[in-house]
Amino acid sequence: MTAPPIATIPFFSPELFEDDREALLETVRAIGTAPEQTFILGERTARLERELADRIGARETVACSSGTSALALILAAMGVGPGDEVIVPAFGCPPPAATVLDAGARPVFADIDPVRLTIDPAAAEALITPRTKALVAAHMFSVMADMPAFRALADRRGLRLIEDSALAQGGTLRGRPAGRWGDAGLYSFVQVKTFGMPGEGGVVVTDDAALARDVRMLRNHGQDGVHRFVHHRIGHNSRFDEVMAAFQLHRLPGLDARLARRAEIFAHYTRRLAPLADRGLVVPPEGGDGRFHYVYTVLTERRDALRAHLAEHGIAAHVYYPRPLPAQPAFAPCARPGASWPNAEDAARRNISLPLYPNLTDAQVEHIADTVCAFADTHGGQA
């Protein structure tokens, strides 16, 4: 008799919004049939901006079409352009480098801290030249970058500091929320993020009223929001959707509970997997400060074998960023000749992430941890 197939635990849950299905459908109906026919940048967007600002104690939040767009708007508002250099991480997602190039400036790649897997302040400082205009410190996986060091570095060298906290909503460091350390920060609302939604979106976070004003203008084709069809500068179409604003307002009261469930799963993984260090599997740094619970990423020399083992037991894992940004064809031409990024290369080769989302059941979490432990036991010191 053939054994029944193993039920797969997906890496990205297809049911993140299942409990809110009726609310979403009603939101679409209400906005789609409302007499005012306001589908972008309406009252709901303004309310979401206010509530998010209040939540983290920021002077301004500006909703826009994505986290990548938020980065582009910040760079434009800061006047980054041709002839400028911006120091970015050598490991991670491409928007920090891509938006710099789109602005006409040059990304300069700094190596990462081997434990945090975030941009190394010392490596960044060594790359500063008279052309350097800004630093981009990006949080990674579940660990915030060393923002106190970057804040001090930016202040000491007279640079703008951009905090790419796209995936770090809910994190805090020294009591200050992620997104609040830079001259400007940002969040992404793409569905798998901690405050994800069934679509694209993001916000710029800042205490700089003038920068926020420029970002608001830039997101809407250079209009100031008062005088329609008067375009004060060349802008972008990066406007926020009213349906998604209403849906996020609906889900905001439950965010803390979802973050707490993520933290609970994260802590359980660490309790089970931290003892595997002597068998070659490295878990994220322990400790609550400067942590958030987006994905659970481990490092191992036998990444591909672990991924295959998980798949055999019905668990989908994910490998992020399998090559450093300077090794990507799009960015290699602007990488400094002869430079190397050994920590970024190591992280790209060894990282693998386990499922982490609030609707995982306790049984699923236990199965994932058991399966990783079994792999380590089988492979001894070679995990």
Short mmCIF file of C-alpha atoms in Angstrom, two decimals:
data_model
loop_
_atom_site.label_atom_id
_atom_site.label_comp_id
_atom_site.label_asym_id
_atom_site.label_seq_id
_atom_site.Cartn_x
_atom_site.Cartn_y
_atom_site.Cartn_z
CA MET A 1 0.00 0.00 0.00
CA THR A 2 1.37 3.40 -1.00
CA ALA A 3 2.02 5.80 1.89
CA PRO A 4 0.02 9.03 1.77
CA PRO A 5 1.99 12.05 0.56
CA ILE A 6 3.60 14.24 3.20
CA ALA A 7 1.73 17.50 3.65
CA THR A 8 4.04 20.35 2.73
CA ILE A 9 4.62 23.24 5.10
CA PRO A 10 5.11 26.16 2.70
CA PHE A 11 7.78 28.76 3.28
CA PHE A 12 5.33 31.56 2.46
CA SER A 13 1.88 30.85 3.87
CA PRO A 14 -0.96 31.10 1.31
CA GLU A 15 -3.41 31.73 4.15
CA LEU A 16 -2.01 34.86 5.80
CA PHE A 17 -5.20 36.81 5.11
CA GLU A 18 -7.76 34.02 5.28
CA ASP A 19 -9.31 35.29 8.51
CA ASP A 20 -9.74 38.73 6.92
CA ARG A 21 -11.27 37.59 3.63
CA GLU A 22 -14.73 39.06 4.26
CA ALA A 23 -13.29 42.33 5.54
CA LEU A 24 -11.16 42.65 2.40
CA LEU A 25 -14.06 41.93 0.06
CA GLU A 26 -16.26 44.42 1.88
CA THR A 27 -13.49 47.03 1.70
CA VAL A 28 -13.18 46.59 -2.06
CA ARG A 29 -16.97 46.90 -2.44
CA ALA A 30 -17.26 49.96 -0.20
CA ILE A 31 -14.45 51.92 -1.85
CA GLY A 32 -15.38 50.82 -5.35
CA THR A 33 -19.00 52.00 -4.98
CA ALA A 34 -18.41 55.13 -2.87
CA PRO A 35 -19.66 58.36 -4.50
CA GLU A 36 -16.30 60.13 -4.18
CA GLN A 37 -14.49 57.41 -6.17
CA THR A 38 -11.21 58.02 -4.36
CA PHE A 39 -8.88 55.11 -5.01
CA ILE A 40 -5.48 56.63 -4.11
CA LEU A 41 -4.13 59.00 -1.45
CA GLY A 42 -7.46 59.55 0.24
CA GLU A 43 -8.61 59.87 3.82
CA ARG A 44 -7.81 56.23 4.64
CA THR A 45 -4.22 56.63 3.51
CA ALA A 46 -3.87 59.78 5.61
CA ARG A 47 -5.30 57.97 8.63
CA LEU A 48 -2.95 55.01 8.18
CA GLU A 49 -0.02 57.42 8.00
CA ARG A 50 -1.09 59.08 11.25
CA GLU A 51 -1.62 55.82 13.10
CA LEU A 52 1.72 54.38 12.02
CA ALA A 53 3.51 57.60 12.99
CA ASP A 54 1.85 57.55 16.41
CA ARG A 55 2.75 53.90 16.89
CA ILE A 56 6.49 54.48 16.53
CA GLY A 57 6.69 58.08 17.70
CA ALA A 58 7.72 59.50 14.33
CA ARG A 59 6.89 63.01 13.20
CA GLU A 60 5.97 61.86 9.70
CA THR A 61 5.14 58.72 7.76
CA VAL A 62 4.46 58.95 4.04
CA ALA A 63 2.73 56.02 2.34
CA CYS A 64 3.96 55.04 -1.12
CA SER A 65 3.76 52.19 -3.59
CA SER A 66 6.52 49.89 -2.25
CA GLY A 67 9.58 49.69 -0.06
CA THR A 68 11.78 50.06 -3.13
CA SER A 69 9.88 53.17 -4.14
CA ALA A 70 10.33 54.50 -0.59
CA LEU A 71 14.11 54.21 -1.02
CA ALA A 72 13.99 55.97 -4.38
CA LEU A 73 11.87 58.79 -2.97
CA ILE A 74 14.24 59.26 -0.02
CA LEU A 75 17.27 59.45 -2.29
CA ALA A 76 15.52 61.97 -4.55
CA ALA A 77 14.40 64.08 -1.59
CA MET A 78 17.97 64.09 -0.27
CA GLY A 79 19.24 65.32 -3.62
CA VAL A 80 21.37 62.25 -4.34
CA GLY A 81 22.42 62.29 -7.98
CA PRO A 82 25.26 62.15 -10.50
CA GLY A 83 28.71 62.42 -8.95
CA ASP A 84 27.53 61.18 -5.55
CA GLU A 85 28.44 57.92 -3.85
CA VAL A 86 26.20 56.01 -1.45
CA ILE A 87 27.58 53.21 0.71
CA VAL A 88 25.32 50.14 0.68
CA PRO A 89 25.56 46.54 1.96
CA ALA A 90 27.31 43.98 -0.24
CA PHE A 91 24.82 41.32 0.88
CA GLY A 92 21.05 41.54 0.69
CA CYS A 93 18.28 42.52 -1.65
CA PRO A 94 19.07 44.73 -4.66
CA PRO A 95 16.97 47.90 -4.04
CA PRO A 96 19.61 49.79 -2.01
CA ALA A 97 22.05 49.50 -4.91
CA ALA A 98 19.50 49.69 -7.72
CA THR A 99 17.82 52.87 -6.48
CA VAL A 100 21.21 54.55 -6.10
CA LEU A 101 22.04 53.70 -9.71
CA ASP A 102 18.61 54.87 -10.85
CA ALA A 103 19.34 58.21 -9.16
CA GLY A 104 22.48 58.55 -11.27
CA ALA A 105 24.80 57.99 -8.31
CA ARG A 106 27.25 55.17 -7.58
CA PRO A 107 26.66 52.43 -4.99
CA VAL A 108 29.76 51.54 -3.01
CA PHE A 109 29.56 48.06 -1.50
CA ALA A 110 30.64 47.48 2.10
CA ASP A 111 31.15 44.05 3.62
CA ILE A 112 28.89 42.78 6.39
CA ASP A 113 29.36 41.80 10.01
CA PRO A 114 29.79 37.99 10.07
CA VAL A 115 27.39 37.55 13.00
CA ARG A 116 24.66 40.12 12.38
CA LEU A 117 24.89 39.65 8.58
CA THR A 118 24.22 43.40 8.30
CA ILE A 119 26.51 46.08 6.92
CA ASP A 120 29.65 46.54 9.03
CA PRO A 121 30.12 50.14 10.27
CA ALA A 122 33.92 49.86 10.20
CA ALA A 123 33.89 48.53 6.64
CA ALA A 124 31.53 51.34 5.63
CA GLU A 125 33.69 54.03 7.21
CA ALA A 126 36.77 52.81 5.35
CA LEU A 127 34.96 53.48 2.06
CA ILE A 128 33.99 57.10 2.72
CA THR A 129 35.38 59.59 0.20
CA PRO A 130 34.68 63.26 -0.51
CA ARG A 131 31.96 62.05 -2.89
CA THR A 132 30.08 60.04 -0.27
CA LYS A 133 26.69 61.60 0.37
CA ALA A 134 24.77 58.93 2.27
CA LEU A 135 24.94 55.60 4.07
CA VAL A 136 22.30 52.88 3.71
CA ALA A 137 22.10 50.59 6.74
CA ALA A 138 19.77 47.67 6.04
CA HIS A 139 18.41 45.25 8.62
CA MET A 140 18.65 41.61 7.63
CA PHE A 141 16.56 38.48 8.33
CA SER A 142 15.96 39.02 12.06
CA VAL A 143 18.74 41.33 13.26
CA MET A 144 18.93 45.11 13.14
CA ALA A 145 22.12 46.73 11.87
CA ASP A 146 24.33 48.48 14.43
CA MET A 147 22.34 51.69 14.22
CA PRO A 148 24.00 53.49 17.16
CA ALA A 149 27.36 53.07 15.39
CA PHE A 150 25.90 54.20 12.06
CA ARG A 151 24.16 57.19 13.65
CA ALA A 152 27.44 58.26 15.25
CA LEU A 153 29.33 57.68 11.99
CA ALA A 154 26.88 59.71 9.91
CA ASP A 155 26.92 62.57 12.40
CA ARG A 156 30.71 62.55 12.67
CA ARG A 157 31.26 62.54 8.89
CA GLY A 158 28.36 64.80 7.91
CA LEU A 159 26.49 62.15 5.91
CA ARG A 160 22.80 61.38 5.47
CA LEU A 161 21.72 58.10 7.03
CA ILE A 162 19.03 55.99 5.39
CA GLU A 163 17.66 53.09 7.45
CA ASP A 164 16.35 50.30 5.25
CA SER A 165 13.96 48.72 7.75
CA ALA A 166 11.74 47.27 5.02
CA LEU A 167 11.35 43.96 6.81
CA ALA A 168 11.98 45.05 10.41
CA GLN A 169 8.66 46.52 11.54
CA GLY A 170 8.26 45.59 15.19
CA GLY A 171 11.98 45.61 15.96
CA THR A 172 13.52 47.94 18.54
CA LEU A 173 17.09 48.77 19.52
CA ARG A 174 17.85 50.60 22.77
CA GLY A 175 14.15 51.37 23.01
CA ARG A 176 14.02 53.05 19.59
CA PRO A 177 11.90 51.39 16.89
CA ALA A 178 13.39 50.19 13.64
CA GLY A 179 13.08 52.96 11.09
CA ARG A 180 13.68 55.74 13.63
CA TRP A 181 17.48 55.82 13.70
CA GLY A 182 18.13 57.27 10.26
CA ASP A 183 17.41 60.67 8.79
CA ALA A 184 14.76 58.62 7.04
CA GLY A 185 13.67 55.01 7.32
CA LEU A 186 11.15 52.85 5.52
CA TYR A 187 8.90 49.82 5.83
CA SER A 188 7.60 47.45 3.18
CA PHE A 189 4.09 45.99 3.25
CA VAL A 190 4.58 43.24 0.66
CA GLN A 191 2.57 40.25 1.79
CA VAL A 192 5.25 38.26 3.61
CA LYS A 193 6.58 41.16 5.69
CA THR A 194 5.63 41.50 9.36
CA PHE A 195 2.86 43.98 8.48
CA GLY A 196 2.27 42.56 5.04
CA MET A 197 -0.84 43.00 2.92
CA PRO A 198 -2.19 41.36 -0.26
CA GLY A 199 -0.41 43.81 -2.53
CA GLU A 200 2.56 46.17 -2.76
CA GLY A 201 3.09 49.18 -0.53
CA GLY A 202 5.40 50.87 1.93
CA VAL A 203 6.04 53.99 3.96
CA VAL A 204 8.81 56.50 4.47
CA VAL A 205 9.44 57.32 8.15
CA THR A 206 11.18 60.54 9.24
CA ASP A 207 11.29 63.36 11.76
CA ASP A 208 12.45 65.76 9.03
CA ALA A 209 9.37 67.75 8.02
CA ALA A 210 11.05 69.23 4.94
CA LEU A 211 12.14 65.81 3.71
CA ALA A 212 8.63 64.42 4.30
CA ARG A 213 7.14 67.31 2.35
CA ASP A 214 9.44 66.57 -0.59
CA VAL A 215 8.66 62.85 -0.45
CA ARG A 216 4.91 63.59 -0.50
CA MET A 217 5.41 65.77 -3.56
CA LEU A 218 7.69 63.30 -5.32
CA ARG A 219 5.32 60.34 -4.84
CA ASN A 220 2.56 62.18 -6.75
CA HIS A 221 4.22 63.44 -9.92
CA GLY A 222 5.67 66.48 -8.17
CA GLN A 223 2.31 67.88 -7.06
CA ASP A 224 1.97 69.39 -3.60
CA GLY A 225 -1.42 67.86 -2.80
CA VAL A 226 -3.10 71.25 -2.78
CA HIS A 227 -2.79 72.60 -6.31
CA ARG A 228 -3.70 69.83 -8.72
CA PHE A 229 -1.98 69.82 -12.10
CA VAL A 230 0.76 72.12 -10.82
CA HIS A 231 3.98 70.09 -10.95
CA HIS A 232 6.70 71.69 -8.86
CA ARG A 233 9.39 69.15 -9.73
CA ILE A 234 9.88 65.93 -11.66
CA GLY A 235 8.19 63.26 -9.56
CA HIS A 236 7.09 59.65 -9.60
CA ASN A 237 3.89 57.65 -9.54
CA SER A 238 4.27 56.10 -6.09
CA ARG A 239 0.81 56.61 -4.64
CA PHE A 240 -0.83 54.42 -2.01
CA ASP A 241 -4.01 52.44 -2.66
CA GLU A 242 -7.09 53.32 -0.57
CA VAL A 243 -8.29 49.69 -0.50
CA MET A 244 -4.98 48.60 0.98
CA ALA A 245 -4.97 51.54 3.41
CA ALA A 246 -8.38 50.52 4.72
CA PHE A 247 -7.31 46.88 4.95
CA GLN A 248 -4.15 47.77 6.86
CA LEU A 249 -6.17 49.90 9.26
CA HIS A 250 -8.43 46.88 9.80
CA ARG A 251 -5.43 44.64 10.56
CA LEU A 252 -3.35 47.08 12.60
CA PRO A 253 -4.98 46.24 15.97
CA GLY A 254 -3.90 42.61 15.54
CA LEU A 255 -0.31 43.38 14.59
CA ASP A 256 1.11 43.02 18.11
CA ALA A 257 -0.44 39.58 18.53
CA ARG A 258 0.99 38.46 15.19
CA LEU A 259 4.41 39.82 16.12
CA ALA A 260 4.20 38.01 19.46
CA ARG A 261 3.40 34.71 17.74
CA ARG A 262 6.37 35.19 15.41
CA ALA A 263 8.58 35.86 18.43
CA GLU A 264 7.28 32.72 20.16
CA ILE A 265 8.11 30.53 17.15
CA PHE A 266 11.51 32.21 16.79
CA ALA A 267 12.35 31.54 20.45
CA HIS A 268 11.32 27.89 20.12
CA TYR A 269 13.55 27.39 17.09
CA THR A 270 16.46 28.91 19.00
CA ARG A 271 15.90 26.69 22.06
CA ARG A 272 15.91 23.60 19.85
CA LEU A 273 18.61 24.55 17.35
CA ALA A 274 21.18 26.58 19.28
CA PRO A 275 22.71 23.39 20.75
CA LEU A 276 23.58 22.31 17.20
CA ALA A 277 26.41 24.85 16.95
CA ASP A 278 29.00 22.14 17.62
CA ARG A 279 27.58 20.25 14.66
CA GLY A 280 28.05 23.13 12.27
CA LEU A 281 24.64 24.82 12.31
CA VAL A 282 24.69 28.48 13.43
CA VAL A 283 21.45 30.14 14.55
CA PRO A 284 20.75 33.89 14.65
CA PRO A 285 22.34 35.88 17.50
CA GLU A 286 20.46 35.46 20.75
CA GLY A 287 19.07 38.34 22.80
CA GLY A 288 15.99 40.49 22.43
CA ASP A 289 17.47 43.92 21.78
CA GLY A 290 17.79 44.79 18.12
CA ARG A 291 15.81 41.76 17.05
CA PHE A 292 12.69 41.33 14.95
CA HIS A 293 11.05 38.16 13.73
CA TYR A 294 10.74 38.24 9.96
CA VAL A 295 12.48 35.00 8.94
CA TYR A 296 14.59 32.48 10.85
CA THR A 297 17.89 32.10 9.07
CA VAL A 298 20.63 29.64 9.93
CA LEU A 299 24.09 29.16 8.46
CA THR A 300 25.47 25.78 7.47
CA GLU A 301 28.15 24.38 5.17
CA ARG A 302 25.66 21.73 4.03
CA ARG A 303 22.96 24.10 2.98
CA ASP A 304 21.85 22.23 -0.12
CA ALA A 305 21.73 18.91 1.72
CA LEU A 306 19.68 20.45 4.54
CA ARG A 307 17.28 21.97 2.04
CA ALA A 308 16.82 18.61 0.34
CA HIS A 309 16.32 16.89 3.71
CA LEU A 310 13.66 19.41 4.71
CA ALA A 311 11.89 18.96 1.37
CA GLU A 312 11.86 15.17 1.85
CA HIS A 313 9.98 15.78 5.10
CA GLY A 314 7.47 18.19 3.62
CA ILE A 315 9.12 21.47 4.64
CA ALA A 316 9.83 24.23 2.16
CA ALA A 317 12.92 26.30 3.04
CA HIS A 318 14.25 29.37 1.26
CA VAL A 319 17.72 30.58 0.29
CA TYR A 320 18.01 34.35 0.16
CA TYR A 321 20.61 36.16 -1.90
CA PRO A 322 22.78 33.25 -3.10
CA ARG A 323 25.41 35.63 -4.42
CA PRO A 324 26.65 39.00 -3.09
CA LEU A 325 25.42 42.11 -4.86
CA PRO A 326 28.83 43.02 -6.36
CA ALA A 327 28.82 39.60 -8.05
CA GLN A 328 25.45 40.23 -9.70
CA PRO A 329 25.69 41.09 -13.43
CA ALA A 330 23.68 44.28 -12.88
CA PHE A 331 26.06 45.64 -10.24
CA ALA A 332 29.45 44.13 -11.08
CA PRO A 333 30.37 47.04 -13.40
CA CYS A 334 30.24 49.51 -10.51
CA ALA A 335 32.07 47.29 -7.98
CA ARG A 336 35.55 48.48 -7.15
CA PRO A 337 38.22 46.47 -9.02
CA GLY A 338 40.12 44.12 -6.76
CA ALA A 339 37.74 44.55 -3.83
CA SER A 340 36.46 41.56 -1.89
CA TRP A 341 33.60 40.99 0.49
CA PRO A 342 34.46 37.74 2.29
CA ASN A 343 31.71 37.89 4.91
CA ALA A 344 29.07 38.63 2.29
CA GLU A 345 30.35 35.76 0.16
CA ASP A 346 30.25 33.41 3.15
CA ALA A 347 26.69 34.39 4.06
CA ALA A 348 25.54 33.98 0.46
CA ARG A 349 26.99 30.46 0.40
CA ARG A 350 25.70 29.24 3.79
CA ASN A 351 22.34 30.85 4.58
CA ILE A 352 19.00 29.03 4.59
CA SER A 353 15.73 30.20 6.15
CA LEU A 354 13.00 28.18 7.85
CA PRO A 355 9.26 28.93 7.71
CA LEU A 356 8.24 31.63 10.20
CA TYR A 357 4.76 33.14 10.12
CA PRO A 358 2.03 33.58 12.72
CA ASN A 359 -0.36 30.92 11.45
CA LEU A 360 2.13 28.05 11.78
CA THR A 361 0.75 25.54 14.25
CA ASP A 362 2.70 24.28 17.23
CA ALA A 363 2.83 20.85 15.61
CA GLN A 364 4.29 22.30 12.42
CA VAL A 365 6.90 24.26 14.36
CA GLU A 366 7.88 21.14 16.27
CA HIS A 367 8.11 19.12 13.06
CA ILE A 368 10.41 21.71 11.50
CA ALA A 369 12.69 21.78 14.55
CA ASP A 370 12.70 17.97 14.81
CA THR A 371 13.64 17.66 11.14
CA VAL A 372 16.57 20.07 11.41
CA CYS A 373 17.81 18.28 14.55
CA ALA A 374 17.56 14.91 12.83
CA PHE A 375 19.62 16.23 9.92
CA ALA A 376 22.32 17.47 12.31
CA ASP A 377 22.36 14.13 14.13
CA THR A 378 22.71 12.24 10.84
CA HIS A 379 25.48 14.44 9.51
CA GLY A 380 27.42 14.78 12.76
CA GLY A 381 29.86 17.67 12.71
CA GLN A 382 29.12 18.41 9.06
CA ALA A 383 25.75 20.16 9.37
#
